mmCIF file of C-alpha atoms in Angstrom:
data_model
loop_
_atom_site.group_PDB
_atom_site.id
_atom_site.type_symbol
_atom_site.label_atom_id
_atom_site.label_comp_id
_atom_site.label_asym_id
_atom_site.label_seq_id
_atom_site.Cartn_x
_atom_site.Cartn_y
_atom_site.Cartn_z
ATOM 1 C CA UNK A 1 17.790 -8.347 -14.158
ATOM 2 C CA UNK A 2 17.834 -8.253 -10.222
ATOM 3 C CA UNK A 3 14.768 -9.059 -8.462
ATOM 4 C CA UNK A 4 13.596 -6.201 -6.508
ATOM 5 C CA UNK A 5 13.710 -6.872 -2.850
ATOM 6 C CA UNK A 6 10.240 -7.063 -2.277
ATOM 7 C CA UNK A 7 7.348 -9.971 -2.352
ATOM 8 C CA UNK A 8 4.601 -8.944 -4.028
ATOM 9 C CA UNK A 9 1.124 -10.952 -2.389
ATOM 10 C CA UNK A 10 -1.519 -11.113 -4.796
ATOM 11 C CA UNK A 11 -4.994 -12.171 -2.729
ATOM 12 C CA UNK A 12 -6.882 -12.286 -6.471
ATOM 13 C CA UNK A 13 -8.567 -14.923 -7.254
ATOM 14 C CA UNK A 14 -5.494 -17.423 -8.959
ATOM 15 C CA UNK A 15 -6.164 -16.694 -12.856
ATOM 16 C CA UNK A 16 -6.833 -12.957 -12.504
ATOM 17 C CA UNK A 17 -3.392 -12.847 -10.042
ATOM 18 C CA UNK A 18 -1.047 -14.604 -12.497
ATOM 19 C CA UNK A 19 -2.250 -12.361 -15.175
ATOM 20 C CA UNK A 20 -1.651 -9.037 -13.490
ATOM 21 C CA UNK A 21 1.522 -10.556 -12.229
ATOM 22 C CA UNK A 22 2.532 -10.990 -15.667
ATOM 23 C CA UNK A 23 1.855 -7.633 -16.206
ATOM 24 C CA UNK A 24 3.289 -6.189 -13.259
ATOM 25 C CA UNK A 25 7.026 -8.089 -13.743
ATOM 26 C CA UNK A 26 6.669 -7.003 -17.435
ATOM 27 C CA UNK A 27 6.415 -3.458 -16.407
ATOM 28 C CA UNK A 28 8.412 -3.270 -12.952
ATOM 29 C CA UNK A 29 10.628 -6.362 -13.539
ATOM 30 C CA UNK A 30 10.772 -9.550 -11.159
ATOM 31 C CA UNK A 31 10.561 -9.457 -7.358
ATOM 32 C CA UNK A 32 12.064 -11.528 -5.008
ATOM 33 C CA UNK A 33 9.094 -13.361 -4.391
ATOM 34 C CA UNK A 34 5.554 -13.617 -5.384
ATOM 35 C CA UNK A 35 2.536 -15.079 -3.371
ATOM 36 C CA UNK A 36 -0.849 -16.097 -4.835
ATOM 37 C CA UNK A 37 -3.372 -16.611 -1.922
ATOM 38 C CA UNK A 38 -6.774 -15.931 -2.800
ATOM 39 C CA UNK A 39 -9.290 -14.517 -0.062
ATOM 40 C CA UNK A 40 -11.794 -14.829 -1.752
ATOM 41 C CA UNK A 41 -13.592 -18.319 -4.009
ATOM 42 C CA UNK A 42 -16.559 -17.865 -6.485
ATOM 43 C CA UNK A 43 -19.054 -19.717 -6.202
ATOM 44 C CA UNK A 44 -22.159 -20.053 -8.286
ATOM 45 C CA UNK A 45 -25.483 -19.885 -6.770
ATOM 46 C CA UNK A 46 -27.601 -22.784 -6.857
ATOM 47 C CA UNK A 47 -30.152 -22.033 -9.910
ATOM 48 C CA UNK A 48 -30.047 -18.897 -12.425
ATOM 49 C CA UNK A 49 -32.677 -16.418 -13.216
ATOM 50 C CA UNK A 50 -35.113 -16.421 -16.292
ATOM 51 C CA UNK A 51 -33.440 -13.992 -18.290
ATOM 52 C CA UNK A 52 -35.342 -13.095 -21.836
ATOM 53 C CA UNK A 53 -33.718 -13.404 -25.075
ATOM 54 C CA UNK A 54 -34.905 -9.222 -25.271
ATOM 55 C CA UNK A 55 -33.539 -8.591 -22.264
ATOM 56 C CA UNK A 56 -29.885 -6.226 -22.372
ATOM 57 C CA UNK A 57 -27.256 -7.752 -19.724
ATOM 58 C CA UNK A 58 -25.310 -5.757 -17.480
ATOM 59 C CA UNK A 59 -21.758 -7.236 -16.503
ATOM 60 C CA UNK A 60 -19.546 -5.628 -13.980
ATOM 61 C CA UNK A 61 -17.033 -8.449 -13.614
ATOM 62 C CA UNK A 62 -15.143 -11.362 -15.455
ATOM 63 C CA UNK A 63 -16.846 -13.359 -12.795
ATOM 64 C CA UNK A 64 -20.576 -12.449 -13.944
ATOM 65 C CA UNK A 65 -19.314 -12.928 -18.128
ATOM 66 C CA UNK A 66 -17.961 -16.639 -17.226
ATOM 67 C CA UNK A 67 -21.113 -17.822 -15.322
ATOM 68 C CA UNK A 68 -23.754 -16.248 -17.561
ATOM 69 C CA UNK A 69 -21.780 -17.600 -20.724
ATOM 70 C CA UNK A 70 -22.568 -20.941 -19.334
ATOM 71 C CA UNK A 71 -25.782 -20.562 -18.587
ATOM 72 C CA UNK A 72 -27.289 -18.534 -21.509
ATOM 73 C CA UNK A 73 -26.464 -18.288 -25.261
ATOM 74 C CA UNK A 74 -24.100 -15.396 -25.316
ATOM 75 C CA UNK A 75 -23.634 -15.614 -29.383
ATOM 76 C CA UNK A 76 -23.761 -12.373 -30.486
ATOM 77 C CA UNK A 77 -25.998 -10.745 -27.502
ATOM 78 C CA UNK A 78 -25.379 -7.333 -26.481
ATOM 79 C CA UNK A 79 -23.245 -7.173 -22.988
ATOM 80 C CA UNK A 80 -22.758 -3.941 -21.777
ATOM 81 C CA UNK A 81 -19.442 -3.936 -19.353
ATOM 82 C CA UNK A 82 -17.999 -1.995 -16.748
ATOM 83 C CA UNK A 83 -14.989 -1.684 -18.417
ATOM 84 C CA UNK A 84 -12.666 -3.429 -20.738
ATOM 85 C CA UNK A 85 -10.903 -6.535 -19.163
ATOM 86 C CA UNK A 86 -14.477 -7.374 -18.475
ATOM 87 C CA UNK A 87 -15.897 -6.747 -22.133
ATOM 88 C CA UNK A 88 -13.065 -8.848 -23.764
ATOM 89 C CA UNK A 89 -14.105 -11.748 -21.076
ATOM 90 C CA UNK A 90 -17.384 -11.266 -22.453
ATOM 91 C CA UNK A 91 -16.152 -10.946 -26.530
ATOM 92 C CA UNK A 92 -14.260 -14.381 -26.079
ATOM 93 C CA UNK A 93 -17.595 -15.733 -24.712
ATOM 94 C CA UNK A 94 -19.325 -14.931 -27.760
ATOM 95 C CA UNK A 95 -21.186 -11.906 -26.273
ATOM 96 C CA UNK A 96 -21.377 -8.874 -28.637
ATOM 97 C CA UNK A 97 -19.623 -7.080 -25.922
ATOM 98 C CA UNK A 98 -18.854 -2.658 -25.098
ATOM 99 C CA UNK A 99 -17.218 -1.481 -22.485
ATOM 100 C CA UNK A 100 -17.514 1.265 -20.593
ATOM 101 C CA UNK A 101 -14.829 3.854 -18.507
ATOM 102 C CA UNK A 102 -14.325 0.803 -16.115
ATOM 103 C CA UNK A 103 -16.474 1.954 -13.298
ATOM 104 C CA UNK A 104 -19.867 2.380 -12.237
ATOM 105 C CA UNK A 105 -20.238 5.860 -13.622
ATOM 106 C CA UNK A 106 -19.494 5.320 -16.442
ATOM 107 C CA UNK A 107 -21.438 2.065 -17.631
ATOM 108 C CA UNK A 108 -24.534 4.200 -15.735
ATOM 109 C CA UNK A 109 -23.291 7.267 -18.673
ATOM 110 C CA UNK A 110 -23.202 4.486 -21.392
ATOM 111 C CA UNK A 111 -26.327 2.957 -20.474
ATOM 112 C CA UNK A 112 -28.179 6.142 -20.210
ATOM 113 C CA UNK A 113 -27.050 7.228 -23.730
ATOM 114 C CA UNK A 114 -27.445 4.275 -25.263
ATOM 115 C CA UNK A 115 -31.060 3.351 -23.765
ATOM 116 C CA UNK A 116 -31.377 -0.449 -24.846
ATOM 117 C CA UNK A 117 -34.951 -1.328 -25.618
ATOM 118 C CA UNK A 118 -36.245 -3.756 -22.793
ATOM 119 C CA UNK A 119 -35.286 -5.018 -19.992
ATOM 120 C CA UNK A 120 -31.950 -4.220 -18.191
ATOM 121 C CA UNK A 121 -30.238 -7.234 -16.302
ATOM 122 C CA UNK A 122 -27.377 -7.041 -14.061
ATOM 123 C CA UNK A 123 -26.044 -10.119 -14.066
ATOM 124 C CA UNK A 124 -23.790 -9.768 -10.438
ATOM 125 C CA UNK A 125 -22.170 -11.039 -7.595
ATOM 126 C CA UNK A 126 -24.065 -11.102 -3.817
ATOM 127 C CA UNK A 127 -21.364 -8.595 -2.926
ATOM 128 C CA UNK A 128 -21.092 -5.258 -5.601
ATOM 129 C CA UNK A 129 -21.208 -1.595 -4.707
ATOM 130 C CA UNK A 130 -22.287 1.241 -7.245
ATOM 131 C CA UNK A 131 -25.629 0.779 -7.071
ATOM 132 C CA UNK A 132 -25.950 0.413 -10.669
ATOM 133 C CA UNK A 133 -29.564 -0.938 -11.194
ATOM 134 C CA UNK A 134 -30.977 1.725 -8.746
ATOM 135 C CA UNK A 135 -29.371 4.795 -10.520
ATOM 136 C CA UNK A 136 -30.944 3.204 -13.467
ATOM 137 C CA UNK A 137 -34.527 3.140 -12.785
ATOM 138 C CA UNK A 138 -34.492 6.419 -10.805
ATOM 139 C CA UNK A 139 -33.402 7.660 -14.282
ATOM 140 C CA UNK A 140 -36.723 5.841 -15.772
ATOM 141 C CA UNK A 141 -35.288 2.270 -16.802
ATOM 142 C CA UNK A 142 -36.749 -0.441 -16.389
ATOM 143 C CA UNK A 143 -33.576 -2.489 -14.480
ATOM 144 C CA UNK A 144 -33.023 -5.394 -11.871
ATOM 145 C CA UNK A 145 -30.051 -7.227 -10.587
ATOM 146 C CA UNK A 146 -29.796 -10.964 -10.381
ATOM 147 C CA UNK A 147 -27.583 -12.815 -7.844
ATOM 148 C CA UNK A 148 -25.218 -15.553 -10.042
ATOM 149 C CA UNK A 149 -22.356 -15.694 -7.611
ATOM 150 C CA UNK A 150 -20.847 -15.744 -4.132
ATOM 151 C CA UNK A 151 -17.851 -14.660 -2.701
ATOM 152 C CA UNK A 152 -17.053 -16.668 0.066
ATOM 153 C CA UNK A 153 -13.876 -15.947 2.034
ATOM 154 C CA UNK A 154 -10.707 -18.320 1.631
ATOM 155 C CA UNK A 155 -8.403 -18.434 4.765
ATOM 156 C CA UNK A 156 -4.318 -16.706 3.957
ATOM 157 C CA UNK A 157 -2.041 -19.781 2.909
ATOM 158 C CA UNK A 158 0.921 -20.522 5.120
ATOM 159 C CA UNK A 159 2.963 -18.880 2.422
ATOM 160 C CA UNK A 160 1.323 -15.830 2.826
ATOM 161 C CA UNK A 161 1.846 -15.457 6.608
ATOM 162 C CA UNK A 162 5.089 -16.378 6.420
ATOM 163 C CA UNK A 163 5.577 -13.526 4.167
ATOM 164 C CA UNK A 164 4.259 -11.179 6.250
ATOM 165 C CA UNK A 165 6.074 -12.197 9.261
ATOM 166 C CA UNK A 166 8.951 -11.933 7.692
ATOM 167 C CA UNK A 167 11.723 -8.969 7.258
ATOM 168 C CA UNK A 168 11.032 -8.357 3.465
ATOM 169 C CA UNK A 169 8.525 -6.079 2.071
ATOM 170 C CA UNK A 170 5.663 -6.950 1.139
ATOM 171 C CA UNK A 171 3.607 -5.227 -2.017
ATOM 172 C CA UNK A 172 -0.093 -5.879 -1.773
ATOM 173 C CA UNK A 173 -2.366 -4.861 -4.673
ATOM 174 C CA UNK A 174 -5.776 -4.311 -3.482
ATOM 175 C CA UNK A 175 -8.728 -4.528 -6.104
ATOM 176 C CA UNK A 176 -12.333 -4.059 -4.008
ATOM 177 C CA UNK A 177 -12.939 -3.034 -0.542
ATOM 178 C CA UNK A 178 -14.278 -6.660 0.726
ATOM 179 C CA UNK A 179 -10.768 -8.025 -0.527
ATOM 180 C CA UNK A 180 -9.338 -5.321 0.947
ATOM 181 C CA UNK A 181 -10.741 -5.645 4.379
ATOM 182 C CA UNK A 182 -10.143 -9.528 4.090
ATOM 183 C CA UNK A 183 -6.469 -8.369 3.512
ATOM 184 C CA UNK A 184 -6.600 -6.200 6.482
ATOM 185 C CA UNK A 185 -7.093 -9.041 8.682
ATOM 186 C CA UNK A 186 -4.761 -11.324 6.984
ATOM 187 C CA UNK A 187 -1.987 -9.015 7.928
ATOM 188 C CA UNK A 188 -2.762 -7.942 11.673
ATOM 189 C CA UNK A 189 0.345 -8.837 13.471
ATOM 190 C CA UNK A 190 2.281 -8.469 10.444
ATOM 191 C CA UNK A 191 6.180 -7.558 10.971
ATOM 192 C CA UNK A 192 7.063 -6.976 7.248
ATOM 193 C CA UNK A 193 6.924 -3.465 5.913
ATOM 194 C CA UNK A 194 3.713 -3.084 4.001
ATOM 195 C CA UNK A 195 3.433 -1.495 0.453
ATOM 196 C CA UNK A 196 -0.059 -1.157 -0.867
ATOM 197 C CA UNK A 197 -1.687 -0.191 -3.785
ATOM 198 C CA UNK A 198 -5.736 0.614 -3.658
ATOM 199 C CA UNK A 199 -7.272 0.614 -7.185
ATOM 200 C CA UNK A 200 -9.627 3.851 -5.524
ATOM 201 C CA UNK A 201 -10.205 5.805 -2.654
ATOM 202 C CA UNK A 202 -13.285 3.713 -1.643
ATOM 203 C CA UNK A 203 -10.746 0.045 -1.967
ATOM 204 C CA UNK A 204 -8.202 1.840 0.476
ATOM 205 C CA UNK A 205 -10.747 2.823 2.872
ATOM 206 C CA UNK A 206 -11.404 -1.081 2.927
ATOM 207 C CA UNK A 207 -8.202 -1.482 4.788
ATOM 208 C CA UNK A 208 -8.358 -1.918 8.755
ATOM 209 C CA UNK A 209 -4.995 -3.840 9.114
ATOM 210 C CA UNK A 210 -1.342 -2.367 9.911
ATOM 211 C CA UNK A 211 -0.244 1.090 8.996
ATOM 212 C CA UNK A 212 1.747 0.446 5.903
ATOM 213 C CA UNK A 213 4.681 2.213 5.260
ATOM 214 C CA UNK A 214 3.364 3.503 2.014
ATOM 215 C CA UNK A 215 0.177 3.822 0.261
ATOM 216 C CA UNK A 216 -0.473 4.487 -3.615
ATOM 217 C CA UNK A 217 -4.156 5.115 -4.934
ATOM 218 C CA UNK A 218 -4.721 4.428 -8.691
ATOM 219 C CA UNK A 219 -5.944 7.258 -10.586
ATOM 220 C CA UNK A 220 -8.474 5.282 -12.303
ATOM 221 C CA UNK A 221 -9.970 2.333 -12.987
ATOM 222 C CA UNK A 222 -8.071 -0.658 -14.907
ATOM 223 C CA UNK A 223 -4.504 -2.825 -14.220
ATOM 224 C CA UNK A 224 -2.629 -0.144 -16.290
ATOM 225 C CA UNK A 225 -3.319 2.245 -13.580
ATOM 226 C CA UNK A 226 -2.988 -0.098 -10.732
ATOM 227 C CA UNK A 227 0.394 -0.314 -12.065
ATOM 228 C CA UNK A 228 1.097 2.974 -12.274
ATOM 229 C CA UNK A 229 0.420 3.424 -9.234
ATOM 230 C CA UNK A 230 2.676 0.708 -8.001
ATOM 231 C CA UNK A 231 5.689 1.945 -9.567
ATOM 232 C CA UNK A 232 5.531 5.077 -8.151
ATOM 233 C CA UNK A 233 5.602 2.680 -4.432
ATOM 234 C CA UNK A 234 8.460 1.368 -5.708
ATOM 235 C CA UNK A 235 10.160 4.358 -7.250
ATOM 236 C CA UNK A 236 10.006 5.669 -3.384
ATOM 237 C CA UNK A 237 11.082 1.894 -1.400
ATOM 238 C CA UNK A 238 14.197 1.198 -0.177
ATOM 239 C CA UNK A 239 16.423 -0.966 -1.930
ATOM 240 C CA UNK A 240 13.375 -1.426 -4.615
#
């Protein structure tokens, strides 16, 4: 199969951006090039809460599942999840995991029917939007969210700039607003045609960089929507 004539720039963190580049190629086939640089690193914070053995958890990313899994005997405890890559993270950790619609909404809907007995703890990252714990006690839980992990920025690799500097274009999948600010900024100055894909409205309006020649919004959470949406990018490139 020919590669398509664009390099696809994946600023995931490494392990989540091979896998959806596996599933990308699988669905689109190869491109000419693809570029892992992560902008952001996770890093745990320095001590973990008390968390009681009655207490329900709360996950909105892998990121949360793998620390907490660690840190906390996950066999068979509920997890509720924001969705379902992140409640099969939690499954393989031994968590008796359900997933929600894959946003905010809808683990809020879940929670709110389901109405664990105790304690609600989100288990989170120092940067997370939804405001998941406060819609949750204004609806008469009892909820809080605990801090496990940073997300500190990671400078672009030289591979990365060279790829935006360069005459190809360049498809860049953008998961959260902070990632896709930090993307933004990577590309300022950029001279390659820009191709993104924003997994919502509230991720695009993360961007502050170059106007890209095209812009795709996926219609809902989750990678098989992400990818949706990037096919119809490249259904409309040149040469793609």
């Amino acid at each position: 199969m020919t590669p398509i004539d664009i390099t696809l720039l994946l600023t995931r963190p490494r392990p989540a951006a091979i896998r959806f580049a596996a599933e990308l190629e699988a669905a689109t086939g190869p491109f000419a090039a693809a570029v892992i640089s992560p902008l952001l690193d996770i890093v745990p914070s320095g001590s973990f809460p008390r968390v009681s053995a009655e207490a329900a958890l709360a996950f909105t990313s892998e990121n949360a599942v793998a620390i907490a899994a660690a840190r906390l005997a996950p066999a068979g405890r509920r997890a509720w999840c924001v969705g379902s890559r992140t409640a099969e993270a939690a499954q393989a950790a031994g968590f008796d995991a359900v997933a929600a619609g894959g946003d905010a909404d809808a683990l809020v809907a879940m929670l709110l029917a389901e109405r664990p007995a105790g304690e609600i703890v989100h288990l989170a990252g120092a940067h997370q939007r939804g405001e998941l714990v406060e819609r949750l006690a204004a609806a008469g839980l009892t909820a809080r969210r605990s801090v496990i992990y940073d997300q500190a920025p990671v400078p672009p690799t030289a591979e990365a700039l060279a790829a935006l500097g360069g005459p190809r274009p360049v498809l860049l999948p953008l998961f959260s607003p902070r990632s896709a600010a930090l993307a933004g900024a990577m590309a300022e100055g950029a001279e390659a045609p820009l191709l993104l894909a924003a997994l919502s409205s509230a991720v695009a309006r993360g961007w502050a960089g170059p106007t890209p020649m095209a812009l795709a919004t996926a219609s809902r959470p989750g990678s098989e929507a992400m990818i949706d949406a990037i096919s119809s990018l490249l259904a409309a490139a040149p040469g793609a």
